[in-house]
Amino acid sequence: MKNASSRYESLLIFSSDYSPKQLRFLAYYYANTIREWGGSKIHVRYRGKRNLTYEIKGSKIGDYIEIRFNLLPAALELYQSLIKLDDQILRSFIKKKS
């Protein structure tokens, strides 16, 4: 069962400098990238603007985007490195769902 995909949930926090249209573009960019890497059952949800507990990269407010997807664990490393290199993201979290 090495080729079995796993279920993941990713939370991306963007600075509040982006318009709703730009946020939608960014969210679907990540969803399409996951699909290109063999992901399936991809669901994107905008979680809203929220005050951050502490300032991150000069931002006190963040826009939260949640992406749920199935992906092979080997491809998850590519996704994580893509997120780390993106300076538009303030913080990100990835959780494996059971």
Tab-separated table of N, CA, C and O in Angstrom:
chain	number	residue	atom	x	y	z
A	1	MET	N	0.813	-1.195	0.000
A	1	MET	CA	0.000	0.000	0.000
A	1	MET	C	0.858	1.261	0.000
A	1	MET	O	0.469	2.261	0.559
A	2	LYS	N	2.019	1.217	-0.592
A	2	LYS	CA	2.890	2.383	-0.629
A	2	LYS	C	2.294	3.522	-1.442
A	2	LYS	O	2.559	4.678	-1.189
A	3	ASN	N	1.469	3.212	-2.443
A	3	ASN	CA	0.920	4.240	-3.311
A	3	ASN	C	-0.424	4.776	-2.833
A	3	ASN	O	-1.102	5.460	-3.577
A	4	ALA	N	-0.820	4.474	-1.620
A	4	ALA	CA	-2.096	4.962	-1.102
A	4	ALA	C	-1.957	6.421	-0.693
A	4	ALA	O	-1.012	6.812	-0.017
A	5	SER	N	-2.925	7.221	-1.129
A	5	SER	CA	-2.887	8.632	-0.750
A	5	SER	C	-3.458	8.803	0.646
A	5	SER	O	-4.241	7.990	1.117
A	6	SER	N	-3.052	9.864	1.287
A	6	SER	CA	-3.522	10.188	2.631
A	6	SER	C	-4.333	11.469	2.576
A	6	SER	O	-4.167	12.290	1.673
A	7	ARG	N	-5.177	11.658	3.569
A	7	ARG	CA	-6.023	12.851	3.660
A	7	ARG	C	-5.291	13.908	4.479
A	7	ARG	O	-4.780	13.612	5.569
A	8	TYR	N	-5.238	15.147	3.966
A	8	TYR	CA	-4.558	16.242	4.644
A	8	TYR	C	-5.468	17.462	4.719
A	8	TYR	O	-6.373	17.636	3.902
A	9	GLU	N	-5.171	18.289	5.683
A	9	GLU	CA	-5.839	19.581	5.821
A	9	GLU	C	-4.743	20.629	5.960
A	9	GLU	O	-3.853	20.503	6.794
A	10	SER	N	-4.820	21.656	5.132
A	10	SER	CA	-3.813	22.708	5.123
A	10	SER	C	-4.487	24.038	5.426
A	10	SER	O	-5.536	24.348	4.858
A	11	LEU	N	-3.893	24.809	6.305
A	11	LEU	CA	-4.394	26.145	6.620
A	11	LEU	C	-3.314	27.143	6.226
A	11	LEU	O	-2.183	27.068	6.714
A	12	LEU	N	-3.666	28.051	5.326
A	12	LEU	CA	-2.732	29.065	4.854
A	12	LEU	C	-3.207	30.421	5.355
A	12	LEU	O	-4.376	30.774	5.185
A	13	ILE	N	-2.306	31.175	5.964
A	13	ILE	CA	-2.648	32.498	6.475
A	13	ILE	C	-1.911	33.537	5.629
A	13	ILE	O	-0.684	33.570	5.592
A	14	PHE	N	-2.703	34.355	4.940
A	14	PHE	CA	-2.167	35.418	4.088
A	14	PHE	C	-2.328	36.760	4.786
A	14	PHE	O	-3.227	36.931	5.611
A	15	SER	N	-1.496	37.724	4.431
A	15	SER	CA	-1.669	39.069	4.984
A	15	SER	C	-2.969	39.652	4.450
A	15	SER	O	-3.477	39.227	3.408
A	16	SER	N	-3.511	40.622	5.135
A	16	SER	CA	-4.804	41.194	4.756
A	16	SER	C	-4.680	42.208	3.626
A	16	SER	O	-5.637	42.920	3.331
A	17	ASP	N	-3.539	42.274	2.967
A	17	ASP	CA	-3.310	43.230	1.880
A	17	ASP	C	-3.978	42.823	0.567
A	17	ASP	O	-3.990	43.608	-0.375
A	18	TYR	N	-4.516	41.616	0.491
A	18	TYR	CA	-5.041	41.103	-0.768
A	18	TYR	C	-6.552	41.270	-0.863
A	18	TYR	O	-7.262	41.148	0.121
A	19	SER	N	-7.013	41.520	-2.079
A	19	SER	CA	-8.448	41.632	-2.329
A	19	SER	C	-9.056	40.224	-2.345
A	19	SER	O	-8.327	39.235	-2.487
A	20	PRO	N	-10.375	40.114	-2.225
A	20	PRO	CA	-11.010	38.791	-2.308
A	20	PRO	C	-10.691	38.064	-3.619
A	20	PRO	O	-10.497	36.850	-3.625
A	21	LYS	N	-10.600	38.817	-4.706
A	21	LYS	CA	-10.278	38.201	-6.000
A	21	LYS	C	-8.858	37.631	-5.994
A	21	LYS	O	-8.611	36.534	-6.492
A	22	GLN	N	-7.914	38.373	-5.422
A	22	GLN	CA	-6.528	37.898	-5.341
A	22	GLN	C	-6.424	36.667	-4.437
A	22	GLN	O	-5.697	35.724	-4.746
A	23	LEU	N	-7.147	36.676	-3.318
A	23	LEU	CA	-7.134	35.524	-2.414
A	23	LEU	C	-7.700	34.284	-3.099
A	23	LEU	O	-7.176	33.182	-2.932
A	24	ARG	N	-8.774	34.464	-3.852
A	24	ARG	CA	-9.362	33.339	-4.587
A	24	ARG	C	-8.356	32.781	-5.582
A	24	ARG	O	-8.196	31.568	-5.708
A	25	PHE	N	-7.647	33.668	-6.278
A	25	PHE	CA	-6.628	33.231	-7.229
A	25	PHE	C	-5.528	32.435	-6.522
A	25	PHE	O	-5.124	31.371	-6.984
A	26	LEU	N	-5.043	32.946	-5.386
A	26	LEU	CA	-3.986	32.255	-4.640
A	26	LEU	C	-4.451	30.888	-4.147
A	26	LEU	O	-3.721	29.893	-4.235
A	27	ALA	N	-5.666	30.826	-3.622
A	27	ALA	CA	-6.196	29.556	-3.109
A	27	ALA	C	-6.311	28.526	-4.228
A	27	ALA	O	-5.905	27.365	-4.061
A	28	TYR	N	-6.838	28.946	-5.362
A	28	TYR	CA	-7.002	27.999	-6.463
A	28	TYR	C	-5.686	27.676	-7.153
A	28	TYR	O	-5.549	26.615	-7.749
A	29	TYR	N	-4.701	28.536	-7.034
A	29	TYR	CA	-3.355	28.199	-7.517
A	29	TYR	C	-2.825	26.990	-6.750
A	29	TYR	O	-2.320	26.032	-7.347
A	30	TYR	N	-2.969	27.017	-5.430
A	30	TYR	CA	-2.505	25.888	-4.619
A	30	TYR	C	-3.329	24.636	-4.876
A	30	TYR	O	-2.797	23.528	-4.950
A	31	ALA	N	-4.631	24.794	-5.029
A	31	ALA	CA	-5.498	23.640	-5.316
A	31	ALA	C	-5.125	23.002	-6.658
A	31	ALA	O	-5.042	21.770	-6.760
A	32	ASN	N	-4.884	23.811	-7.679
A	32	ASN	CA	-4.499	23.280	-8.990
A	32	ASN	C	-3.128	22.620	-8.940
A	32	ASN	O	-2.896	21.616	-9.609
A	33	THR	N	-2.225	23.179	-8.160
A	33	THR	CA	-0.901	22.579	-8.010
A	33	THR	C	-1.018	21.208	-7.351
A	33	THR	O	-0.373	20.248	-7.781
A	34	ILE	N	-1.846	21.098	-6.332
A	34	ILE	CA	-2.073	19.806	-5.668
A	34	ILE	C	-2.645	18.809	-6.674
A	34	ILE	O	-2.233	17.652	-6.731
A	35	ARG	N	-3.586	19.265	-7.489
A	35	ARG	CA	-4.196	18.384	-8.505
A	35	ARG	C	-3.141	17.917	-9.502
A	35	ARG	O	-3.127	16.752	-9.896
A	36	GLU	N	-2.235	18.804	-9.917
A	36	GLU	CA	-1.171	18.439	-10.859
A	36	GLU	C	-0.249	17.379	-10.272
A	36	GLU	O	0.319	16.575	-11.020
A	37	TRP	N	-0.088	17.381	-8.957
A	37	TRP	CA	0.780	16.401	-8.296
A	37	TRP	C	0.036	15.123	-7.933
A	37	TRP	O	0.536	14.311	-7.166
A	38	GLY	N	-1.162	14.950	-8.463
A	38	GLY	CA	-1.913	13.716	-8.238
A	38	GLY	C	-2.911	13.783	-7.101
A	38	GLY	O	-3.438	12.752	-6.685
A	39	GLY	N	-3.191	14.970	-6.595
A	39	GLY	CA	-4.149	15.120	-5.504
A	39	GLY	C	-5.575	14.927	-5.973
A	39	GLY	O	-5.885	15.070	-7.154
A	40	SER	N	-6.436	14.583	-5.051
A	40	SER	CA	-7.846	14.392	-5.361
A	40	SER	C	-8.694	14.867	-4.184
A	40	SER	O	-8.166	15.173	-3.117
A	41	LYS	N	-10.002	14.905	-4.396
A	41	LYS	CA	-10.956	15.334	-3.366
A	41	LYS	C	-10.502	16.644	-2.708
A	41	LYS	O	-10.374	16.737	-1.493
A	42	ILE	N	-10.239	17.644	-3.535
A	42	ILE	CA	-9.717	18.929	-3.075
A	42	ILE	C	-10.876	19.872	-2.771
A	42	ILE	O	-11.744	20.093	-3.610
A	43	HIS	N	-10.884	20.410	-1.567
A	43	HIS	CA	-11.905	21.360	-1.144
A	43	HIS	C	-11.220	22.614	-0.609
A	43	HIS	O	-10.377	22.531	0.275
A	44	VAL	N	-11.599	23.764	-1.141
A	44	VAL	CA	-11.029	25.047	-0.721
A	44	VAL	C	-12.117	25.823	0.004
A	44	VAL	O	-13.246	25.903	-0.464
A	45	ARG	N	-11.747	26.403	1.135
A	45	ARG	CA	-12.713	27.182	1.908
A	45	ARG	C	-12.043	28.425	2.484
A	45	ARG	O	-10.975	28.341	3.083
A	46	TYR	N	-12.692	29.563	2.279
A	46	TYR	CA	-12.213	30.810	2.868
A	46	TYR	C	-12.742	30.888	4.296
A	46	TYR	O	-13.942	30.810	4.523
A	47	ARG	N	-11.853	31.029	5.273
A	47	ARG	CA	-12.243	31.025	6.684
A	47	ARG	C	-12.389	32.426	7.260
A	47	ARG	O	-12.730	32.578	8.419
A	48	GLY	N	-12.079	33.450	6.480
A	48	GLY	CA	-12.303	34.813	6.924
A	48	GLY	C	-11.061	35.543	7.388
A	48	GLY	O	-9.974	34.990	7.464
A	49	LYS	N	-11.275	36.820	7.690
A	49	LYS	CA	-10.220	37.673	8.258
A	49	LYS	C	-10.250	37.506	9.765
A	49	LYS	O	-11.315	37.510	10.359
A	50	ARG	N	-9.078	37.394	10.343
A	50	ARG	CA	-9.009	37.239	11.792
A	50	ARG	C	-7.828	38.030	12.336
A	50	ARG	O	-6.802	38.186	11.682
A	51	ASN	N	-8.008	38.521	13.557
A	51	ASN	CA	-6.898	39.174	14.252
A	51	ASN	C	-5.886	38.113	14.646
A	51	ASN	O	-6.259	37.053	15.145
A	52	LEU	N	-4.629	38.425	14.428
A	52	LEU	CA	-3.558	37.509	14.821
A	52	LEU	C	-3.212	37.753	16.288
A	52	LEU	O	-3.287	38.887	16.771
A	53	THR	N	-2.837	36.721	16.987
A	53	THR	CA	-2.469	36.846	18.392
A	53	THR	C	-1.237	37.726	18.551
A	53	THR	O	-1.124	38.488	19.499
A	54	TYR	N	-0.346	37.624	17.601
A	54	TYR	CA	0.863	38.448	17.607
A	54	TYR	C	1.152	38.856	16.160
A	54	TYR	O	0.686	38.230	15.212
A	55	GLU	N	1.905	39.902	16.001
A	55	GLU	CA	2.233	40.426	14.678
A	55	GLU	C	3.165	39.471	13.940
A	55	GLU	O	4.156	38.996	14.495
A	56	ILE	N	2.841	39.201	12.681
A	56	ILE	CA	3.666	38.336	11.843
A	56	ILE	C	4.023	39.110	10.584
A	56	ILE	O	3.132	39.554	9.857
A	57	LYS	N	5.297	39.314	10.347
A	57	LYS	CA	5.789	40.039	9.168
A	57	LYS	C	5.081	41.377	9.003
A	57	LYS	O	4.698	41.773	7.907
A	58	GLY	N	4.835	42.060	10.098
A	58	GLY	CA	4.218	43.377	10.067
A	58	GLY	C	2.703	43.375	9.945
A	58	GLY	O	2.091	44.428	9.850
A	59	SER	N	2.080	42.213	9.952
A	59	SER	CA	0.620	42.127	9.827
A	59	SER	C	-0.023	41.768	11.158
A	59	SER	O	0.461	40.892	11.866
A	60	LYS	N	-1.113	42.441	11.463
A	60	LYS	CA	-1.877	42.147	12.678
A	60	LYS	C	-3.168	41.407	12.360
A	60	LYS	O	-3.824	40.893	13.243
A	61	ILE	N	-3.541	41.387	11.068
A	61	ILE	CA	-4.746	40.707	10.616
A	61	ILE	C	-4.358	39.757	9.486
A	61	ILE	O	-3.534	40.090	8.639
A	62	GLY	N	-4.965	38.570	9.466
A	62	GLY	CA	-4.671	37.595	8.425
A	62	GLY	C	-5.930	37.040	7.791
A	62	GLY	O	-6.983	36.984	8.426
A	63	ASP	N	-5.822	36.662	6.531
A	63	ASP	CA	-6.900	35.981	5.818
A	63	ASP	C	-6.582	34.493	5.823
A	63	ASP	O	-5.495	34.078	5.415
A	64	TYR	N	-7.543	33.690	6.278
A	64	TYR	CA	-7.349	32.257	6.447
A	64	TYR	C	-8.002	31.492	5.297
A	64	TYR	O	-9.181	31.670	5.017
A	65	ILE	N	-7.223	30.615	4.656
A	65	ILE	CA	-7.711	29.751	3.595
A	65	ILE	C	-7.448	28.305	4.027
A	65	ILE	O	-6.331	27.958	4.401
A	66	GLU	N	-8.482	27.481	3.981
A	66	GLU	CA	-8.352	26.067	4.333
A	66	GLU	C	-8.453	25.241	3.053
A	66	GLU	O	-9.332	25.472	2.228
A	67	ILE	N	-7.530	24.297	2.887
A	67	ILE	CA	-7.554	23.396	1.738
A	67	ILE	C	-7.480	21.966	2.277
A	67	ILE	O	-6.543	21.618	2.994
A	68	ARG	N	-8.478	21.150	1.923
A	68	ARG	CA	-8.483	19.725	2.291
A	68	ARG	C	-8.275	18.921	1.019
A	68	ARG	O	-8.864	19.230	-0.017
A	69	PHE	N	-7.455	17.883	1.108
A	69	PHE	CA	-7.123	17.129	-0.094
A	69	PHE	C	-6.559	15.757	0.248
A	69	PHE	O	-6.116	15.509	1.367
A	70	ASN	N	-6.587	14.864	-0.739
A	70	ASN	CA	-5.910	13.576	-0.674
A	70	ASN	C	-4.670	13.685	-1.548
A	70	ASN	O	-4.747	14.221	-2.661
A	71	LEU	N	-3.553	13.176	-1.050
A	71	LEU	CA	-2.291	13.286	-1.784
A	71	LEU	C	-1.340	12.197	-1.326
A	71	LEU	O	-1.376	11.784	-0.159
A	72	LEU	N	-0.485	11.761	-2.236
A	72	LEU	CA	0.555	10.805	-1.857
A	72	LEU	C	1.547	11.486	-0.921
A	72	LEU	O	1.901	12.645	-1.136
A	73	PRO	N	2.005	10.786	0.107
A	73	PRO	CA	2.940	11.402	1.056
A	73	PRO	C	4.211	11.952	0.392
A	73	PRO	O	4.737	12.972	0.825
A	74	ALA	N	4.683	11.312	-0.657
A	74	ALA	CA	5.892	11.794	-1.338
A	74	ALA	C	5.649	13.165	-1.969
A	74	ALA	O	6.525	14.025	-1.973
A	75	ALA	N	4.449	13.395	-2.498
A	75	ALA	CA	4.130	14.683	-3.118
A	75	ALA	C	3.886	15.765	-2.068
A	75	ALA	O	3.987	16.953	-2.374
A	76	LEU	N	3.581	15.362	-0.856
A	76	LEU	CA	3.347	16.344	0.205
A	76	LEU	C	4.608	17.163	0.480
A	76	LEU	O	4.524	18.349	0.775
A	77	GLU	N	5.766	16.550	0.348
A	77	GLU	CA	7.024	17.271	0.547
A	77	GLU	C	7.167	18.409	-0.467
A	77	GLU	O	7.655	19.486	-0.132
A	78	LEU	N	6.728	18.175	-1.701
A	78	LEU	CA	6.759	19.231	-2.719
A	78	LEU	C	5.846	20.379	-2.318
A	78	LEU	O	6.202	21.555	-2.443
A	79	TYR	N	4.659	20.047	-1.840
A	79	TYR	CA	3.687	21.056	-1.411
A	79	TYR	C	4.242	21.880	-0.248
A	79	TYR	O	4.145	23.100	-0.245
A	80	GLN	N	4.854	21.208	0.715
A	80	GLN	CA	5.425	21.917	1.863
A	80	GLN	C	6.539	22.864	1.432
A	80	GLN	O	6.621	23.992	1.923
A	81	SER	N	7.387	22.435	0.522
A	81	SER	CA	8.478	23.311	0.078
A	81	SER	C	7.938	24.489	-0.726
A	81	SER	O	8.463	25.601	-0.635
A	82	LEU	N	6.876	24.281	-1.499
A	82	LEU	CA	6.256	25.374	-2.243
A	82	LEU	C	5.715	26.431	-1.289
A	82	LEU	O	5.908	27.633	-1.492
A	83	ILE	N	5.070	26.000	-0.222
A	83	ILE	CA	4.514	26.924	0.764
A	83	ILE	C	5.620	27.690	1.485
A	83	ILE	O	5.517	28.893	1.695
A	84	LYS	N	6.683	27.000	1.851
A	84	LYS	CA	7.776	27.648	2.579
A	84	LYS	C	8.444	28.737	1.748
A	84	LYS	O	8.923	29.733	2.293
A	85	LEU	N	8.477	28.550	0.439
A	85	LEU	CA	9.139	29.521	-0.433
A	85	LEU	C	8.253	30.708	-0.805
A	85	LEU	O	8.734	31.693	-1.341
A	86	ASP	N	6.962	30.619	-0.517
A	86	ASP	CA	6.025	31.672	-0.887
A	86	ASP	C	6.025	32.770	0.173
A	86	ASP	O	5.599	32.546	1.303
A	87	ASP	N	6.474	33.960	-0.191
A	87	ASP	CA	6.537	35.062	0.776
A	87	ASP	C	5.178	35.727	0.993
A	87	ASP	O	5.042	36.605	1.836
A	88	GLN	N	4.150	35.323	0.240
A	88	GLN	CA	2.807	35.861	0.417
A	88	GLN	C	2.096	35.222	1.616
A	88	GLN	O	1.122	35.760	2.118
A	89	ILE	N	2.596	34.083	2.055
A	89	ILE	CA	1.980	33.359	3.168
A	89	ILE	C	2.667	33.762	4.466
A	89	ILE	O	3.887	33.672	4.592
A	90	LEU	N	1.868	34.192	5.443
A	90	LEU	CA	2.419	34.552	6.752
A	90	LEU	C	2.759	33.306	7.559
A	90	LEU	O	3.816	33.201	8.156
A	91	ARG	N	1.816	32.366	7.609
A	91	ARG	CA	1.995	31.098	8.325
A	91	ARG	C	1.224	30.018	7.595
A	91	ARG	O	0.257	30.288	6.893
A	92	SER	N	1.624	28.780	7.805
A	92	SER	CA	0.900	27.656	7.232
A	92	SER	C	0.970	26.467	8.185
A	92	SER	O	1.935	26.333	8.948
A	93	PHE	N	-0.058	25.662	8.122
A	93	PHE	CA	-0.136	24.455	8.945
A	93	PHE	C	-0.657	23.328	8.058
A	93	PHE	O	-1.578	23.542	7.269
A	94	ILE	N	-0.093	22.150	8.207
A	94	ILE	CA	-0.573	20.980	7.480
A	94	ILE	C	-0.785	19.869	8.498
A	94	ILE	O	0.104	19.584	9.312
A	95	LYS	N	-1.952	19.280	8.440
A	95	LYS	CA	-2.314	18.244	9.396
A	95	LYS	C	-2.803	17.032	8.644
A	95	LYS	O	-3.605	17.149	7.715
A	96	LYS	N	-2.315	15.859	9.028
A	96	LYS	CA	-2.793	14.620	8.416
A	96	LYS	C	-4.070	14.209	9.134
A	96	LYS	O	-4.123	14.134	10.347
A	97	LYS	N	-5.110	13.975	8.338
A	97	LYS	CA	-6.399	13.549	8.883
A	97	LYS	C	-6.437	12.026	8.912
A	97	LYS	O	-5.949	11.379	8.001
A	98	SER	N	-7.044	11.477	9.949
A	98	SER	CA	-7.126	10.012	10.034
A	98	SER	C	-8.464	9.513	9.552
A	98	SER	O	-9.392	10.210	9.337
